[in-house]
Coordinates of C-alpha atoms in Angstrom, one line a residue:
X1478 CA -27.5 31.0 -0.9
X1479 CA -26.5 28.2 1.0
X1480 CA -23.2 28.4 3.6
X1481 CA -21.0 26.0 1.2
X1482 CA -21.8 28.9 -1.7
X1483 CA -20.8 31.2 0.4
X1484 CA -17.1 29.8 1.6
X1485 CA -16.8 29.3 -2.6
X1486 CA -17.5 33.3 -3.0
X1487 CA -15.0 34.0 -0.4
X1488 CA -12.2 32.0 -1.0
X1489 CA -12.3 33.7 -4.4
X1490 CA -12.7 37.3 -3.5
X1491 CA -10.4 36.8 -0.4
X1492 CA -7.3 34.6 -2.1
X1493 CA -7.7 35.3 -5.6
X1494 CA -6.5 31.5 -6.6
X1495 CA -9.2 29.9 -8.7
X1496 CA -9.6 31.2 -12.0
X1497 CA -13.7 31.6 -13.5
X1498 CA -13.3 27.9 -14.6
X1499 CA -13.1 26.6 -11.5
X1500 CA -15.5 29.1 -9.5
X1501 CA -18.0 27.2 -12.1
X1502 CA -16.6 23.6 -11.0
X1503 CA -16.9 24.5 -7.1
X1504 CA -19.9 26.2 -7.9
X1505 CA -21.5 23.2 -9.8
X1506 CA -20.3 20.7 -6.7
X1507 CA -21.9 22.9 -4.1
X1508 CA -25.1 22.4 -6.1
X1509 CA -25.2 18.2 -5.4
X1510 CA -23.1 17.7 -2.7
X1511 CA -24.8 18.3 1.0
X1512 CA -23.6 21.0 3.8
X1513 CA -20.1 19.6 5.2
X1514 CA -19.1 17.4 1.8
X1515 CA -17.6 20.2 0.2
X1516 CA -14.0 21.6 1.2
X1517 CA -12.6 24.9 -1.1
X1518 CA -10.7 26.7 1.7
X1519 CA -7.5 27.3 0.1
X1520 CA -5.8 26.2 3.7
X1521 CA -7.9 23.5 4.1
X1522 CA -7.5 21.9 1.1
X1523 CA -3.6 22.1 1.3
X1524 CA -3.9 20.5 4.7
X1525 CA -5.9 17.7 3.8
X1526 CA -3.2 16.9 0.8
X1527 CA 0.1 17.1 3.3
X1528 CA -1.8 14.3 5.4
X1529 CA -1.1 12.1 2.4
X1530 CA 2.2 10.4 3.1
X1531 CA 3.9 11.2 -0.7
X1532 CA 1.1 12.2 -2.9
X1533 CA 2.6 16.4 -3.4
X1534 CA 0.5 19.4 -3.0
X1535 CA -0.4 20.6 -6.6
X1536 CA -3.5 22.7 -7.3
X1537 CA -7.2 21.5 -6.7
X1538 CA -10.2 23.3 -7.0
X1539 CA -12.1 21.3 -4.1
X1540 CA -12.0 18.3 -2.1
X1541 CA -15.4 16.3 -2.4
X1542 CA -16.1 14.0 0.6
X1543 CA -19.9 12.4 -0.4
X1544 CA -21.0 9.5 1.8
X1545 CA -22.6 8.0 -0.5
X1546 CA -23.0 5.8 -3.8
X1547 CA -25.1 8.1 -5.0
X1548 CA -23.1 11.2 -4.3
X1549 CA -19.9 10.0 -5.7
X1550 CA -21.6 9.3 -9.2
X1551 CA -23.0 13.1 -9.1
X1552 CA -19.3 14.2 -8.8
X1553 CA -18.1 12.1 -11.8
X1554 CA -20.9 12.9 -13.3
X1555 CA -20.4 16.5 -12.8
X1556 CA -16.5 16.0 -13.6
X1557 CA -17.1 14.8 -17.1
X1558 CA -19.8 16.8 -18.6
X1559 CA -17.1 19.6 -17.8
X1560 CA -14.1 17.4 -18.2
X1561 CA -12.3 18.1 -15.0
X1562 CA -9.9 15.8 -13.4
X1563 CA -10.8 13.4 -10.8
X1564 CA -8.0 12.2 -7.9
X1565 CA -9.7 10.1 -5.6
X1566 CA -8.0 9.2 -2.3
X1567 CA -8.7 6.9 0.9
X1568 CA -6.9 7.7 3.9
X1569 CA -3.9 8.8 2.4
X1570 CA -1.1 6.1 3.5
X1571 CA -0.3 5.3 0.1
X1572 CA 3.3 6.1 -1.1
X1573 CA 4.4 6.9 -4.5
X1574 CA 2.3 9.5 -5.6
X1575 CA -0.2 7.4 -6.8
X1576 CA -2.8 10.1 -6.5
X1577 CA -0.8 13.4 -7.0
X1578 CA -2.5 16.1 -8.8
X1579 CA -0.4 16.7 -12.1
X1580 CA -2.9 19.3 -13.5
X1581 CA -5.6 21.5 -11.5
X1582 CA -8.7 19.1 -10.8
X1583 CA -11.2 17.5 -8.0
X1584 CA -10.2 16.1 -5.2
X1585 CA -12.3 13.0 -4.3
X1586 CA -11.9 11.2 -0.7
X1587 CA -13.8 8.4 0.2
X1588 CA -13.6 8.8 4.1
X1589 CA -17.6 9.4 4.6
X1590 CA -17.9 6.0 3.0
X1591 CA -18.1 4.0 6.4
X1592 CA -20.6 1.7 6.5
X1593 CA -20.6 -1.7 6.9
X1594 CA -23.6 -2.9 4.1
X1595 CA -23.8 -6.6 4.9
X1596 CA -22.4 -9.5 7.1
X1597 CA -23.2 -13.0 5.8
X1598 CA -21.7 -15.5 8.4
X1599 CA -23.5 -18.5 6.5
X1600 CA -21.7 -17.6 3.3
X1601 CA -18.9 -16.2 4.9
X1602 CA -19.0 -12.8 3.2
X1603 CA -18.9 -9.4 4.8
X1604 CA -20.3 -6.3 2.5
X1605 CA -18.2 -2.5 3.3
X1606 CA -17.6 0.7 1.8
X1607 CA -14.8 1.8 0.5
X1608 CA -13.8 4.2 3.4
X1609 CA -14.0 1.4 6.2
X1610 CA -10.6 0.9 7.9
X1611 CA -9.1 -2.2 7.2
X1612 CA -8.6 -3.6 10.5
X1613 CA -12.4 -2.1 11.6
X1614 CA -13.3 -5.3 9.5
X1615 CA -11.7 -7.8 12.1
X1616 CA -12.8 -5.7 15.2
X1617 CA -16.7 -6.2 13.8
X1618 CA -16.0 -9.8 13.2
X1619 CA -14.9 -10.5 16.3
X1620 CA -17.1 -13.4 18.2
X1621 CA -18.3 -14.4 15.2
X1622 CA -15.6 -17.0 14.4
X1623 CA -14.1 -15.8 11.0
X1624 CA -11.5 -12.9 9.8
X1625 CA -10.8 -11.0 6.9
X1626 CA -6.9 -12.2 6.1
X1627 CA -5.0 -9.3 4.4
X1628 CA -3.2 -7.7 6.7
X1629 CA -1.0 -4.5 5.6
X1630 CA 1.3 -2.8 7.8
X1631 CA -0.9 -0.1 7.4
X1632 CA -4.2 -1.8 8.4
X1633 CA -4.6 0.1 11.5
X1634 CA -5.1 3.5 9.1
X1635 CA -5.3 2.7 5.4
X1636 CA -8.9 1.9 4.3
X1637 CA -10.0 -0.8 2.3
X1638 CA -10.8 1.1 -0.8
X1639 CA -7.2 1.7 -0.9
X1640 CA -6.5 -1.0 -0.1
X1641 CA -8.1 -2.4 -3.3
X1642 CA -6.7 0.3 -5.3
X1643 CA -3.1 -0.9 -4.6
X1644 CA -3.7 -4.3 -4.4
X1645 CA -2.6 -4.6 -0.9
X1646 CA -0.3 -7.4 0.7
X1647 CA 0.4 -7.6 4.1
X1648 CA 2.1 -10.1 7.1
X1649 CA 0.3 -12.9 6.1
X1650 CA -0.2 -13.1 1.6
X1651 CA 2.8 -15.3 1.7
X1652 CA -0.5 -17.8 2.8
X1653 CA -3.4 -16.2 2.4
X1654 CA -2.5 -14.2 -0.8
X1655 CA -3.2 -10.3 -1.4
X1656 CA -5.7 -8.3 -1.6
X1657 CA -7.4 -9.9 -4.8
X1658 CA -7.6 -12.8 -3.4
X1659 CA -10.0 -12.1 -0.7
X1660 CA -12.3 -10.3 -3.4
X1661 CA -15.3 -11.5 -4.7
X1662 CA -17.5 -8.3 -5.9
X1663 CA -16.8 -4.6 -6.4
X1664 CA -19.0 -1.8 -6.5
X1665 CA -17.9 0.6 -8.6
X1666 CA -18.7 4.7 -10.1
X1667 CA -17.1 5.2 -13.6
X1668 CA -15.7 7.8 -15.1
X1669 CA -19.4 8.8 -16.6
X1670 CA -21.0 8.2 -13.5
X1671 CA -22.7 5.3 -13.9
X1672 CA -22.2 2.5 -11.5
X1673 CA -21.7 -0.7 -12.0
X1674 CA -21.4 -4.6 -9.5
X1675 CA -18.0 -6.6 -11.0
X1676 CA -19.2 -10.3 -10.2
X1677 CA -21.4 -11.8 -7.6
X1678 CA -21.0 -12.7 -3.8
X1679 CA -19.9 -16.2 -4.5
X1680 CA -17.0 -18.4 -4.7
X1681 CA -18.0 -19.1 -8.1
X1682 CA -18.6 -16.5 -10.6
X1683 CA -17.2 -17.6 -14.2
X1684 CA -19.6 -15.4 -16.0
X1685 CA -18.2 -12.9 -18.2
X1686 CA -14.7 -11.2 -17.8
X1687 CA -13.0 -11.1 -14.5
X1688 CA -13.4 -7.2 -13.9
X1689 CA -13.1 -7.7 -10.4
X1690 CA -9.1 -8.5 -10.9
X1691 CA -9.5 -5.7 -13.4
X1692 CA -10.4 -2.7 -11.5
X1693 CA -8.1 -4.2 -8.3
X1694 CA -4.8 -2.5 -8.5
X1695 CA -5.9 0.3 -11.0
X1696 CA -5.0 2.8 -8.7
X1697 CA -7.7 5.3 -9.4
X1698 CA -7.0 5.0 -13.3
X1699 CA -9.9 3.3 -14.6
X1700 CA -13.0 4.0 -12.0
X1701 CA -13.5 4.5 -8.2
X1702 CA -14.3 1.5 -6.2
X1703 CA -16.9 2.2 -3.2
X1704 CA -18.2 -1.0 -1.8
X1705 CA -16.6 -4.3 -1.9
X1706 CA -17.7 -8.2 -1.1
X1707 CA -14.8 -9.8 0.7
X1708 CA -14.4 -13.4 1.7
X1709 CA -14.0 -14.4 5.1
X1710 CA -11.8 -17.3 6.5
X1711 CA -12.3 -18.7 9.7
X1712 CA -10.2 -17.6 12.7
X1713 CA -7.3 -19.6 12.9
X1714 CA -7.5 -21.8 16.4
X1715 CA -3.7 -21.8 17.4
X1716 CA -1.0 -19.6 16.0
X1717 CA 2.6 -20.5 16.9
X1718 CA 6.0 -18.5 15.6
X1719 CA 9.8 -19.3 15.6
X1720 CA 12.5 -16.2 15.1
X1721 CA 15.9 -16.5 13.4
X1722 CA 18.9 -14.6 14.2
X1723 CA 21.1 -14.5 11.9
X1724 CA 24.9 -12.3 10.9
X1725 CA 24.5 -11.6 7.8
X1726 CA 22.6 -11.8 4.5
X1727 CA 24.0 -15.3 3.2
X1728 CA 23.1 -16.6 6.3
X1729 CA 19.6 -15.6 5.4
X1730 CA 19.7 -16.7 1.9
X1731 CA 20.4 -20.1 3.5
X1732 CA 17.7 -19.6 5.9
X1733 CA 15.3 -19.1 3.5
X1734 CA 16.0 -22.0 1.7
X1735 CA 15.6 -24.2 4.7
X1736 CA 12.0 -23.4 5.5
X1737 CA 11.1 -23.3 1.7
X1738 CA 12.4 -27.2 2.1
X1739 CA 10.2 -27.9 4.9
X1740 CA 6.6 -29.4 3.6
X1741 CA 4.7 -26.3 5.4
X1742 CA 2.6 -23.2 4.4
X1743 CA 3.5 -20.8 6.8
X1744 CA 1.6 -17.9 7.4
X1745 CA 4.4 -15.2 8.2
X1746 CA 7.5 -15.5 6.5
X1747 CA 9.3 -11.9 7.5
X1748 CA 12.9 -10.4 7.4
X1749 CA 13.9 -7.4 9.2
X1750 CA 17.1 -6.2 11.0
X1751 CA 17.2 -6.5 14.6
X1752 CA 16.0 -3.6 16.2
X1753 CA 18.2 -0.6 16.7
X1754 CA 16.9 -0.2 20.3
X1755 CA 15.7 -3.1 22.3
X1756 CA 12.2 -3.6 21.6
X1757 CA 12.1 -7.3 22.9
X1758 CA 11.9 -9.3 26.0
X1759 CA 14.8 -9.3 28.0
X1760 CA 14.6 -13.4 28.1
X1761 CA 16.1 -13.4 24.2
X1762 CA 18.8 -11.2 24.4
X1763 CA 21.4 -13.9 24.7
X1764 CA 19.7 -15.2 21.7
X1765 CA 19.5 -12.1 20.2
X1766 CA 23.8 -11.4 20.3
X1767 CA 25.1 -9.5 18.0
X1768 CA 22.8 -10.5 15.1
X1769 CA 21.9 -8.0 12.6
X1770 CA 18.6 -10.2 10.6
X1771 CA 16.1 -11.7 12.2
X1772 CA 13.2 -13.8 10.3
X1773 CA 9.6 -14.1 11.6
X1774 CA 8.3 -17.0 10.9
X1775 CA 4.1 -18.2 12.0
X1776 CA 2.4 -21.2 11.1
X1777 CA -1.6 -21.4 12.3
X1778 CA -4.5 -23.8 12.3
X1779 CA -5.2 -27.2 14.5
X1780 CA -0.7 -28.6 14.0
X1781 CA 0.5 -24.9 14.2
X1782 CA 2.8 -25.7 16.7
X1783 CA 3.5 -29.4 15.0
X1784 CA 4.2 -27.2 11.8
X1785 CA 6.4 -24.0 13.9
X1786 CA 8.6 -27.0 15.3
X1787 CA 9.5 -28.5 11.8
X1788 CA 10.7 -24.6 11.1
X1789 CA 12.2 -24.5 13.8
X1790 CA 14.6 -27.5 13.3
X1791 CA 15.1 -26.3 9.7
X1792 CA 16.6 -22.9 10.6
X1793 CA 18.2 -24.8 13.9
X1794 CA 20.0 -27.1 11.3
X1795 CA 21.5 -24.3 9.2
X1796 CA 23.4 -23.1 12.3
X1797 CA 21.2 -19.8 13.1
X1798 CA 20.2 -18.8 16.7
X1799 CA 16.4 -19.6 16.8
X1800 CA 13.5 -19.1 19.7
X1801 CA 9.8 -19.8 19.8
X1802 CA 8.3 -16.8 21.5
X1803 CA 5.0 -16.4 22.4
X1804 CA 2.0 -14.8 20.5
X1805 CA 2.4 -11.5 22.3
X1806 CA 6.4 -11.9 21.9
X1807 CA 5.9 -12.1 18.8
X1808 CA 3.9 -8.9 18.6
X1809 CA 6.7 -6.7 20.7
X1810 CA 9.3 -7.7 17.5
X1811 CA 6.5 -7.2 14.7
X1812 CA 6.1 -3.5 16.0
X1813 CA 9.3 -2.8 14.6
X1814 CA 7.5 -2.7 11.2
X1815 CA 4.1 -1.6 11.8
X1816 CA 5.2 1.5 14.1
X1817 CA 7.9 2.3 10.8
X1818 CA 10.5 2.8 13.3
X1819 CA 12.8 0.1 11.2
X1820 CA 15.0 3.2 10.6
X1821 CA 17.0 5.2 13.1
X1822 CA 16.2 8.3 13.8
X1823 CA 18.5 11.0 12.4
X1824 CA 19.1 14.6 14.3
X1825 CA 19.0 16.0 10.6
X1826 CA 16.4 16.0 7.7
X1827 CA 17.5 12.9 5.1
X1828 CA 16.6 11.8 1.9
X1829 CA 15.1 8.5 1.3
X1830 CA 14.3 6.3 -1.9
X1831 CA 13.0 3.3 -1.3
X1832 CA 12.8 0.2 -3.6
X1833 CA 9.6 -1.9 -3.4
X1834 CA 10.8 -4.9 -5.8
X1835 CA 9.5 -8.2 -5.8
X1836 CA 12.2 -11.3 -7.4
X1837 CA 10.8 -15.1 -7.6
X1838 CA 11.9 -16.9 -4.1
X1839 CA 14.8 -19.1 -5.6
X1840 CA 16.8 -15.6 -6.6
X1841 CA 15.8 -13.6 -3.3
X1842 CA 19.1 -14.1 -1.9
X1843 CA 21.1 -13.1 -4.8
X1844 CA 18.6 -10.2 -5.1
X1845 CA 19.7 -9.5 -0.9
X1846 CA 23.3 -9.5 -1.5
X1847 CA 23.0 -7.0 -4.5
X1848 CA 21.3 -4.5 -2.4
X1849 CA 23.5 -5.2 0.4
X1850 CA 26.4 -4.8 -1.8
X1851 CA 25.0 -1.2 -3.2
X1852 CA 24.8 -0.3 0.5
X1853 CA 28.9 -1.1 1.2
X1854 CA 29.5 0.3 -2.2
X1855 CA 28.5 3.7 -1.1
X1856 CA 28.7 4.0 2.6
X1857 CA 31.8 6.0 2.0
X1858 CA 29.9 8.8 0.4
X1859 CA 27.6 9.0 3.2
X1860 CA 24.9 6.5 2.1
X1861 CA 22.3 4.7 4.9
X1862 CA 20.7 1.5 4.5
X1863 CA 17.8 -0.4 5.4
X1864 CA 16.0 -3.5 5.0
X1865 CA 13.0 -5.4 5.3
X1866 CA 10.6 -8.3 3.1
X1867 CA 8.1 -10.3 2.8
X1868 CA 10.8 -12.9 1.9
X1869 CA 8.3 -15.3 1.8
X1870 CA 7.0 -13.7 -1.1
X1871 CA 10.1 -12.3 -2.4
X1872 CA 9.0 -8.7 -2.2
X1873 CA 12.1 -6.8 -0.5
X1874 CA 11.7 -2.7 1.0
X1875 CA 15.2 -1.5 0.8
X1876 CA 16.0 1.9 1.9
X1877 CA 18.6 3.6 0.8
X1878 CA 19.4 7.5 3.3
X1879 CA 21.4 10.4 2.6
X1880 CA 21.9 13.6 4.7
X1881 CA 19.4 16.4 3.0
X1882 CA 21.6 19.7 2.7
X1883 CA 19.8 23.0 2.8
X1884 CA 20.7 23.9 -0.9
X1885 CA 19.3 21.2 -2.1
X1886 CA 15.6 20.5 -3.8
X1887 CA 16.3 16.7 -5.1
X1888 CA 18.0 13.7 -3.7
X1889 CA 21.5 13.3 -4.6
X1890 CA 22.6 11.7 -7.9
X1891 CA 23.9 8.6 -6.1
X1892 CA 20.7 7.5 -4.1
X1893 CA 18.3 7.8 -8.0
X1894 CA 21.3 5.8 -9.4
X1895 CA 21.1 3.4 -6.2
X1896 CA 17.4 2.8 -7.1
X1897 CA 17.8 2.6 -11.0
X1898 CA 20.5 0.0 -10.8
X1899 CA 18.2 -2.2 -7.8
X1900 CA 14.9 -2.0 -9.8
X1901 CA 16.7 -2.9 -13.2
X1902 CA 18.3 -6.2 -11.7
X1903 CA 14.7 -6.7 -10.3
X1904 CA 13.3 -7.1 -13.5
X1905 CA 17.2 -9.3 -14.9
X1906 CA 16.1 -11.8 -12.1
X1907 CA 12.5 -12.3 -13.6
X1908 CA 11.0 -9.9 -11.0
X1909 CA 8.7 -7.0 -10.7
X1910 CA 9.6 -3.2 -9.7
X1911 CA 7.2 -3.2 -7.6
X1912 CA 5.6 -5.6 -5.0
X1913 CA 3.1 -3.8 -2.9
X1914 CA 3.3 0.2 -3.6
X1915 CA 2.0 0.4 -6.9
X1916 CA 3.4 2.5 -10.0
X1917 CA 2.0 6.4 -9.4
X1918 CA 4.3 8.7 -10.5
X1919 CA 7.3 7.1 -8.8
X1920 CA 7.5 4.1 -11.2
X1921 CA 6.4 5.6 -14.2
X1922 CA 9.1 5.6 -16.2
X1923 CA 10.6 1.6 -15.4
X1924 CA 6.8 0.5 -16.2
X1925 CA 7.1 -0.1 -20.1
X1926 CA 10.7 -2.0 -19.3
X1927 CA 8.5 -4.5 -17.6
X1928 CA 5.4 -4.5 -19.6
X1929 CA 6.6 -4.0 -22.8
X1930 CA 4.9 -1.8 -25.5
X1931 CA 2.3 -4.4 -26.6
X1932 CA 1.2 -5.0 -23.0
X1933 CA 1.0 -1.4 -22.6
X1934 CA -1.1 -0.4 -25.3
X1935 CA -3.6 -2.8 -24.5
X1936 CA -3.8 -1.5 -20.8
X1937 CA -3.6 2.1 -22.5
X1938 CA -7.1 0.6 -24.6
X1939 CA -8.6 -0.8 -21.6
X1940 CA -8.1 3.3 -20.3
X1941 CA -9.7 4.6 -23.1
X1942 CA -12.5 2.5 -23.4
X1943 CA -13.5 3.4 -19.6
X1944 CA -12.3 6.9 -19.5
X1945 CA -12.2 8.1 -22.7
X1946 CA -12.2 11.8 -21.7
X1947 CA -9.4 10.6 -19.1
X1948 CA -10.0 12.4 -16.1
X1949 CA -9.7 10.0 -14.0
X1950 CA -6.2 10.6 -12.1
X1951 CA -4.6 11.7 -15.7
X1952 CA -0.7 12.0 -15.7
X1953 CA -0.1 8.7 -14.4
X1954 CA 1.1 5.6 -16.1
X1955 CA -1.7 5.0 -18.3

């Protein structure tokens, strides 16, 4: 009997929590997965889920952790000759519940996938796993002249798989695009187990249908991705930023408009409110004043600074305080976002919604001012507000606070209503509910509104035909 069989034959005499089904399912997985792949602890397990950032704690029989191709089709393998749910998970920074258990099931994480497979600096393609950390990528390339552009805030922790279930943006999509963009191949285990290569590891690939696109984005619904082909750029040579400070959110909207005038593709194009605490050189807080926005704005490449002065002249012009900090300057005011300390702390616990919409750029103002006239609406009953975006992209993270009261198990009425009203004028301005986050369990409900029931059941197909048992992270959207 080996020592995995053994922790499976304790937990169940000891806490008395899996019922005979799944003593067969943890039985069967101890069988193909290798000494230290295999979690069924009862503690364990329920630690490993609370390190997810909104994903809930519902019951799984096991978490599998193979470190390889071939061990994660065993598992699905396993899964659907007994027809057992599948959640697979990267490093957990998702938000949403986009891989929340919603019936008892297996517990996949891809964090033993590591390696990098292949680095082709002729072709300019690098070949990982889907468990690499995003920003590992750029730390291998380094010296070598290139970079892999998507940048999420979460690049320092989320892993790439993740990364390409979610369809991740980042810093700098408003030029380099998301996630998709930078994809060329996927390797990926279906629901049966069988494994199968998307496209090729060239620029051009017209052969058959696109099901690269296709499985980026699916959030765990139609297959699990474990190795991917990215593009590679190379390294910008100069990078050079301006920052706006502005009073209020028409002065934005006007802001916006400006740069969007000027004949430039940035590379950054972020709002954010001016830090609560000073977390910026001392030298700009004269221009700092008592502004409560400030936009981040890069250009890069040879005329990056030629480019960054044209900005700067545009947002000079509508009347807003600017400055052109240095690379690392720029840094100490990015931090704001990808340290999430864009929200005061509170000395009591707090709901939070957040709403992860995305409206074309010519209505992003208007979108702005409804969200900033929800917050004034409803400061009076105790209401908190923040904000951030991609404005460049249109795709706006407003968070909307309210004091949590012991009694309480739910958010209050008025911060659900807050969100309902926000993502339906979302989709009134011809925009999406969500931008960057995904659909999980959290959007559920508002996806039809944007699809509509055509477009839906033809996704709902695409399910079937890949997952027809549907174990693969059932009880979401699909």
């Amino acid at each position: 009997m080996t020592n995995i069989q053994e922790q499976v034959i304790q937990a169940v005499e000891t806490a008395d929590l899996l019922t005979l089904d799944s003593k067969r399912v943890v039985d069967r997985l101890a069988e193909i997965l290798p000494e230290g792949q295999l979690v069924v602890d009862p503690a364990r397990i329920d630690a490993i889920q609370r390190r997810s950032r909104q994903d809930g704690v519902g019951e799984i029989y096991a978490v599998a952790l193979p470190d390889s191709v071939e061990g994660v089709s065993a598992v699905l393998r396993l899964a659907s000759s007994l027809g057992v749910p599948v959640y697979t998970r990267g490093e957990g920074s998702g938000i949403g519940g986009l891989s929340a258990p919603s019936q008892p099931g297996i517990l996949l994480l891809t964090a033993n996938l590591k390696h990098i497979v292949d680095f082709d600096a002729v072709s300019r393609t690098i070949t990982v796993q889907a468990g690499v950390v995003t920003a590992d990528i750029n730390r291998y390339l380094e010296g070598s002249g290139l970079f892999y552009a998507p940048d999420p805030a979460s690049a320092g922790f989320s892993s790439i798989g993740g990364n390409i279930a979610t369809n991740a943006g980042g810093f700098h999509c408003v030029k380099y695009g998301t996630t998709r963009q930078s994809l060329l191949s996927l390797k990926v285990v279906l629901a049966d187990g069988s494994v199968i290569d998307t496209g090729r590891g060239v620029a051009k690939n017209v052969a058959g249908l696109d099901l690269t696109s296709l499985f980026t984005g699916s959030e765990g619904l139609l297959g699990i991705v474990v190795e991917a082909t990215l593009k590679l750029l190379p390294k910008p040579i100069s990078t050079s930023a301006a920052i706006a400070f502005l009073d209020d959110l028409s002065e934005v909207g006007e802001a916006v408009d400006a740069v969007q005038g000027v004949a430039v593709q940035v590379s950054t194009f972020d709002l954010m409110g001016v830090p609560y605490i000073q977390t910026y050189p001392d030298a700009y807080i004269p221009a700092v004043g008592d502004a409560q926005w400030m936009l981040v704005v890069e250009t890069d490449g040879l005329a990056s600074a030629q480019e960054r002065d044209l900005v700067f002249e545009a947002l000079r012009g509508t009347g807003a305080s600017v400055i052109a900090p240095s690379e690392d300057e720029v840094a100490s005011f990015l931090e704001l976002r990808t340290s999430g300390r864009a929200i005061p702390p509170s000395d009591h616990p707090r709901w939070l919604v957040e709403v992860d919409a995305a409206v074309p750029l010519s209505v992003a103002a208007r979108y702005l001012r409804d969200i900033e006239s929800e917050a004034v609406n409803h400061q009076s009953q105790g209401v908190g507000f923040s904000l951030a975006a991609h404005i460049g992209d249109g795709n706006v993270h407003a968070v909307f606070l309210a004091r949590r009261r012991e009694e309480e198990s739910e958010p209050p009425a008025v911060l659900s209503e807050i969100r309902h009203r926000l993502l339906i004028r979302a989709l009134e301005l011809g925009g999406t509910i969500t931008g960057e986050h995904g659909i999980g369990l959290g959007l559920k409900d508002y996806l039809p509104l944007q699809l509509g029931a055509r477009n839906l059941e033809l996704q709902r197909a695409i399910k079937h035909a890949l997952d027809p048992q549907g174990i693969l992270n059932p009880g979401k959207w699909l």
